[in-house]
mmCIF file of C-alpha atoms in Angstrom:
data_model
loop_
_atom_site.group_PDB
_atom_site.id
_atom_site.type_symbol
_atom_site.label_atom_id
_atom_site.label_comp_id
_atom_site.label_asym_id
_atom_site.label_seq_id
_atom_site.Cartn_x
_atom_site.Cartn_y
_atom_site.Cartn_z
ATOM 1 C CA UNK A 1 64.003 -5.222 -8.045
ATOM 2 C CA UNK A 2 61.113 -5.088 -10.531
ATOM 3 C CA UNK A 3 59.921 -8.566 -9.461
ATOM 4 C CA UNK A 4 59.803 -7.433 -5.816
ATOM 5 C CA UNK A 5 57.704 -4.230 -6.779
ATOM 6 C CA UNK A 6 55.454 -6.274 -8.942
ATOM 7 C CA UNK A 7 54.852 -8.784 -6.007
ATOM 8 C CA UNK A 8 54.159 -5.959 -3.583
ATOM 9 C CA UNK A 9 51.674 -4.318 -6.061
ATOM 10 C CA UNK A 10 49.935 -7.776 -6.653
ATOM 11 C CA UNK A 11 49.660 -8.303 -2.903
ATOM 12 C CA UNK A 12 48.211 -4.921 -2.287
ATOM 13 C CA UNK A 13 45.754 -5.464 -5.121
ATOM 14 C CA UNK A 14 44.556 -8.817 -3.657
ATOM 15 C CA UNK A 15 44.377 -7.278 -0.225
ATOM 16 C CA UNK A 16 42.235 -4.375 -1.557
ATOM 17 C CA UNK A 17 39.911 -6.864 -3.313
ATOM 18 C CA UNK A 18 39.629 -9.032 -0.270
ATOM 19 C CA UNK A 19 38.902 -6.046 1.985
ATOM 20 C CA UNK A 20 36.258 -4.715 -0.464
ATOM 21 C CA UNK A 21 34.593 -8.023 -0.825
ATOM 22 C CA UNK A 22 34.561 -8.558 2.927
ATOM 23 C CA UNK A 23 33.045 -5.080 3.493
ATOM 24 C CA UNK A 24 30.410 -5.799 0.811
ATOM 25 C CA UNK A 25 29.585 -9.190 2.311
ATOM 26 C CA UNK A 26 29.200 -7.600 5.885
ATOM 27 C CA UNK A 27 27.031 -4.852 4.416
ATOM 28 C CA UNK A 28 24.758 -7.539 2.850
ATOM 29 C CA UNK A 29 24.709 -9.358 6.140
ATOM 30 C CA UNK A 30 23.778 -6.257 7.987
ATOM 31 C CA UNK A 31 20.796 -5.649 5.747
ATOM 32 C CA UNK A 32 19.700 -9.211 6.244
ATOM 33 C CA UNK A 33 19.918 -8.874 9.997
ATOM 34 C CA UNK A 34 18.107 -5.557 10.013
ATOM 35 C CA UNK A 35 15.418 -6.943 7.542
ATOM 36 C CA UNK A 36 14.780 -9.917 9.852
ATOM 37 C CA UNK A 37 14.337 -7.702 12.881
ATOM 38 C CA UNK A 38 12.104 -5.359 10.990
ATOM 39 C CA UNK A 39 9.830 -8.252 10.021
ATOM 40 C CA UNK A 40 9.824 -9.727 13.541
ATOM 41 C CA UNK A 41 9.130 -6.373 15.173
ATOM 42 C CA UNK A 42 6.663 -5.111 12.501
ATOM 43 C CA UNK A 43 8.743 -1.953 11.984
ATOM 44 C CA UNK A 44 7.417 0.882 9.901
ATOM 45 C CA UNK A 45 9.704 3.790 10.736
ATOM 46 C CA UNK A 46 13.437 3.744 11.304
ATOM 47 C CA UNK A 47 15.741 6.578 12.456
ATOM 48 C CA UNK A 48 18.792 7.166 10.370
ATOM 49 C CA UNK A 49 20.867 7.797 13.542
ATOM 50 C CA UNK A 50 22.422 4.744 14.886
ATOM 51 C CA UNK A 51 22.632 3.546 18.528
ATOM 52 C CA UNK A 52 26.139 3.522 19.952
ATOM 53 C CA UNK A 53 27.273 0.343 21.741
ATOM 54 C CA UNK A 54 29.158 2.132 24.398
ATOM 55 C CA UNK A 55 26.156 4.238 25.331
ATOM 56 C CA UNK A 56 24.657 1.108 26.736
ATOM 57 C CA UNK A 57 27.799 0.015 28.560
ATOM 58 C CA UNK A 58 28.862 -2.573 25.929
ATOM 59 C CA UNK A 59 32.639 -1.934 25.661
ATOM 60 C CA UNK A 60 34.182 -5.426 25.552
ATOM 61 C CA UNK A 61 33.456 -9.173 25.224
ATOM 62 C CA UNK A 62 32.812 -9.646 28.959
ATOM 63 C CA UNK A 63 30.087 -7.015 28.869
ATOM 64 C CA UNK A 64 28.540 -8.440 25.760
ATOM 65 C CA UNK A 65 28.532 -11.844 27.482
ATOM 66 C CA UNK A 66 26.906 -11.281 30.902
ATOM 67 C CA UNK A 67 28.120 -8.357 32.961
ATOM 68 C CA UNK A 68 25.755 -5.800 31.526
ATOM 69 C CA UNK A 69 22.798 -8.028 31.075
ATOM 70 C CA UNK A 70 20.135 -8.377 33.721
ATOM 71 C CA UNK A 71 17.762 -11.351 33.835
ATOM 72 C CA UNK A 72 19.196 -13.053 30.805
ATOM 73 C CA UNK A 73 18.911 -16.787 30.720
ATOM 74 C CA UNK A 74 22.551 -17.962 30.549
ATOM 75 C CA UNK A 75 21.704 -20.629 27.849
ATOM 76 C CA UNK A 76 20.626 -17.926 25.373
ATOM 77 C CA UNK A 77 23.645 -15.868 25.806
ATOM 78 C CA UNK A 78 26.408 -18.223 27.007
ATOM 79 C CA UNK A 79 28.825 -16.833 24.585
ATOM 80 C CA UNK A 80 31.766 -18.769 25.991
ATOM 81 C CA UNK A 81 30.282 -21.825 24.287
ATOM 82 C CA UNK A 82 30.452 -20.296 20.834
ATOM 83 C CA UNK A 83 33.756 -18.350 20.846
ATOM 84 C CA UNK A 84 37.415 -19.318 21.550
ATOM 85 C CA UNK A 85 39.858 -17.060 23.304
ATOM 86 C CA UNK A 86 41.217 -15.451 20.047
ATOM 87 C CA UNK A 87 37.510 -14.821 18.781
ATOM 88 C CA UNK A 88 36.653 -13.325 22.222
ATOM 89 C CA UNK A 89 39.564 -10.942 21.950
ATOM 90 C CA UNK A 90 38.580 -10.026 18.320
ATOM 91 C CA UNK A 91 35.022 -9.457 19.493
ATOM 92 C CA UNK A 92 36.172 -7.041 22.279
ATOM 93 C CA UNK A 93 38.233 -5.145 19.745
ATOM 94 C CA UNK A 94 35.302 -4.914 17.342
ATOM 95 C CA UNK A 95 33.109 -3.632 20.156
ATOM 96 C CA UNK A 96 35.665 -1.038 21.191
ATOM 97 C CA UNK A 97 36.375 0.172 17.639
ATOM 98 C CA UNK A 98 32.968 0.405 16.024
ATOM 99 C CA UNK A 99 32.242 3.737 14.530
ATOM 100 C CA UNK A 100 28.684 3.900 13.396
ATOM 101 C CA UNK A 101 27.422 5.471 10.317
ATOM 102 C CA UNK A 102 23.884 6.621 9.477
ATOM 103 C CA UNK A 103 21.489 4.060 8.143
ATOM 104 C CA UNK A 104 20.704 4.613 4.473
ATOM 105 C CA UNK A 105 17.315 3.905 2.805
ATOM 106 C CA UNK A 106 18.791 1.053 0.712
ATOM 107 C CA UNK A 107 19.811 -0.705 4.059
ATOM 108 C CA UNK A 108 16.101 -1.244 4.787
ATOM 109 C CA UNK A 109 13.174 -3.077 3.360
ATOM 110 C CA UNK A 110 11.299 -1.010 0.785
ATOM 111 C CA UNK A 111 8.254 -0.676 2.946
ATOM 112 C CA UNK A 112 10.108 1.104 5.794
ATOM 113 C CA UNK A 113 10.136 4.852 6.122
ATOM 114 C CA UNK A 114 13.546 6.346 7.022
ATOM 115 C CA UNK A 115 13.283 9.273 9.477
ATOM 116 C CA UNK A 116 16.194 11.664 9.380
ATOM 117 C CA UNK A 117 15.117 14.512 11.723
ATOM 118 C CA UNK A 118 13.573 14.828 15.248
ATOM 119 C CA UNK A 119 10.812 12.293 15.545
ATOM 120 C CA UNK A 120 9.667 13.041 19.004
ATOM 121 C CA UNK A 121 6.380 14.426 17.837
ATOM 122 C CA UNK A 122 5.760 12.022 14.984
ATOM 123 C CA UNK A 123 3.222 10.078 17.003
ATOM 124 C CA UNK A 124 4.520 6.912 15.527
ATOM 125 C CA UNK A 125 6.863 4.229 16.974
ATOM 126 C CA UNK A 126 10.417 4.841 15.522
ATOM 127 C CA UNK A 127 13.074 2.171 15.654
ATOM 128 C CA UNK A 128 16.856 2.728 15.895
ATOM 129 C CA UNK A 129 19.565 0.104 15.316
ATOM 130 C CA UNK A 130 23.193 -0.134 16.376
ATOM 131 C CA UNK A 131 25.851 -1.143 13.872
ATOM 132 C CA UNK A 132 25.690 -4.953 13.992
ATOM 133 C CA UNK A 133 28.822 -6.749 15.271
ATOM 134 C CA UNK A 134 29.656 -9.918 13.298
ATOM 135 C CA UNK A 135 31.862 -12.717 14.601
ATOM 136 C CA UNK A 136 32.601 -16.118 13.301
ATOM 137 C CA UNK A 137 32.273 -18.752 16.077
ATOM 138 C CA UNK A 138 34.524 -21.780 16.760
ATOM 139 C CA UNK A 139 31.794 -23.897 15.082
ATOM 140 C CA UNK A 140 32.404 -22.003 11.863
ATOM 141 C CA UNK A 141 28.933 -20.293 12.007
ATOM 142 C CA UNK A 142 28.609 -16.533 11.744
ATOM 143 C CA UNK A 143 26.991 -14.722 14.741
ATOM 144 C CA UNK A 144 25.723 -11.162 14.963
ATOM 145 C CA UNK A 145 24.931 -8.767 17.918
ATOM 146 C CA UNK A 146 22.679 -5.763 17.518
ATOM 147 C CA UNK A 147 20.892 -3.348 19.690
ATOM 148 C CA UNK A 148 17.364 -2.119 18.751
ATOM 149 C CA UNK A 149 15.512 0.642 20.342
ATOM 150 C CA UNK A 150 11.902 1.537 19.840
ATOM 151 C CA UNK A 151 10.618 4.996 20.787
ATOM 152 C CA UNK A 152 7.129 6.393 20.906
ATOM 153 C CA UNK A 153 7.147 10.122 21.768
ATOM 154 C CA UNK A 154 9.226 10.156 25.027
ATOM 155 C CA UNK A 155 8.963 6.439 25.899
ATOM 156 C CA UNK A 156 11.141 3.749 24.679
ATOM 157 C CA UNK A 157 12.600 0.205 25.050
ATOM 158 C CA UNK A 158 16.045 -1.107 24.010
ATOM 159 C CA UNK A 159 16.598 -4.733 23.090
ATOM 160 C CA UNK A 160 19.739 -6.711 22.729
ATOM 161 C CA UNK A 161 19.609 -9.428 19.966
ATOM 162 C CA UNK A 162 22.030 -12.307 19.517
ATOM 163 C CA UNK A 163 21.670 -13.980 16.098
ATOM 164 C CA UNK A 164 23.188 -16.960 14.283
ATOM 165 C CA UNK A 165 23.372 -17.689 10.635
ATOM 166 C CA UNK A 166 22.594 -21.274 9.797
ATOM 167 C CA UNK A 167 22.312 -22.733 6.197
ATOM 168 C CA UNK A 168 22.506 -19.161 4.742
ATOM 169 C CA UNK A 169 19.656 -17.851 6.881
ATOM 170 C CA UNK A 170 19.788 -15.697 10.001
ATOM 171 C CA UNK A 171 17.790 -16.709 13.020
ATOM 172 C CA UNK A 172 17.403 -14.928 16.356
ATOM 173 C CA UNK A 173 19.071 -17.036 19.159
ATOM 174 C CA UNK A 174 18.013 -14.748 21.889
ATOM 175 C CA UNK A 175 16.582 -11.251 22.743
ATOM 176 C CA UNK A 176 16.336 -9.514 26.023
ATOM 177 C CA UNK A 177 15.157 -6.022 26.912
ATOM 178 C CA UNK A 178 17.984 -4.077 28.468
ATOM 179 C CA UNK A 179 16.408 -0.701 28.965
ATOM 180 C CA UNK A 180 13.182 1.288 29.439
ATOM 181 C CA UNK A 181 12.633 5.060 29.318
#
């Protein structure tokens, strides 16, 4: 009986360490993805409020792939090439279950100003990010999906980015504008 209890405790300990390390690794990857986009877009101000995937109609794999995307070149976002059926199902589950949290200052490059109140009258372009969604592809590479919105006063643009991690570095595979206001 003691051996069984000991094995169960050990299993839970290893599971806890694995989940903690996995969350830490994803948090590091999230920061790397956001930093890349901040550099590419020349971001100075970021809202701490996250964009929600379902607010833009992204509720499952099919909608991430093509259904919700107008004027995308298929070659940039032909996700069926990168994910098998099990990975597609996992990606759908991730999109449906994501609960976003506020962005923290330590998630951003040091030169970025974090805005945590109404920025409509700031007279600066403020960026907002969704929670990135990460998925390993059938080729073994890690991929990321993220929404980025830029707002100046009452006007804005929302972009959908698809990224791939190669040799330890993230690169943008494709980006398309999905909304204007």
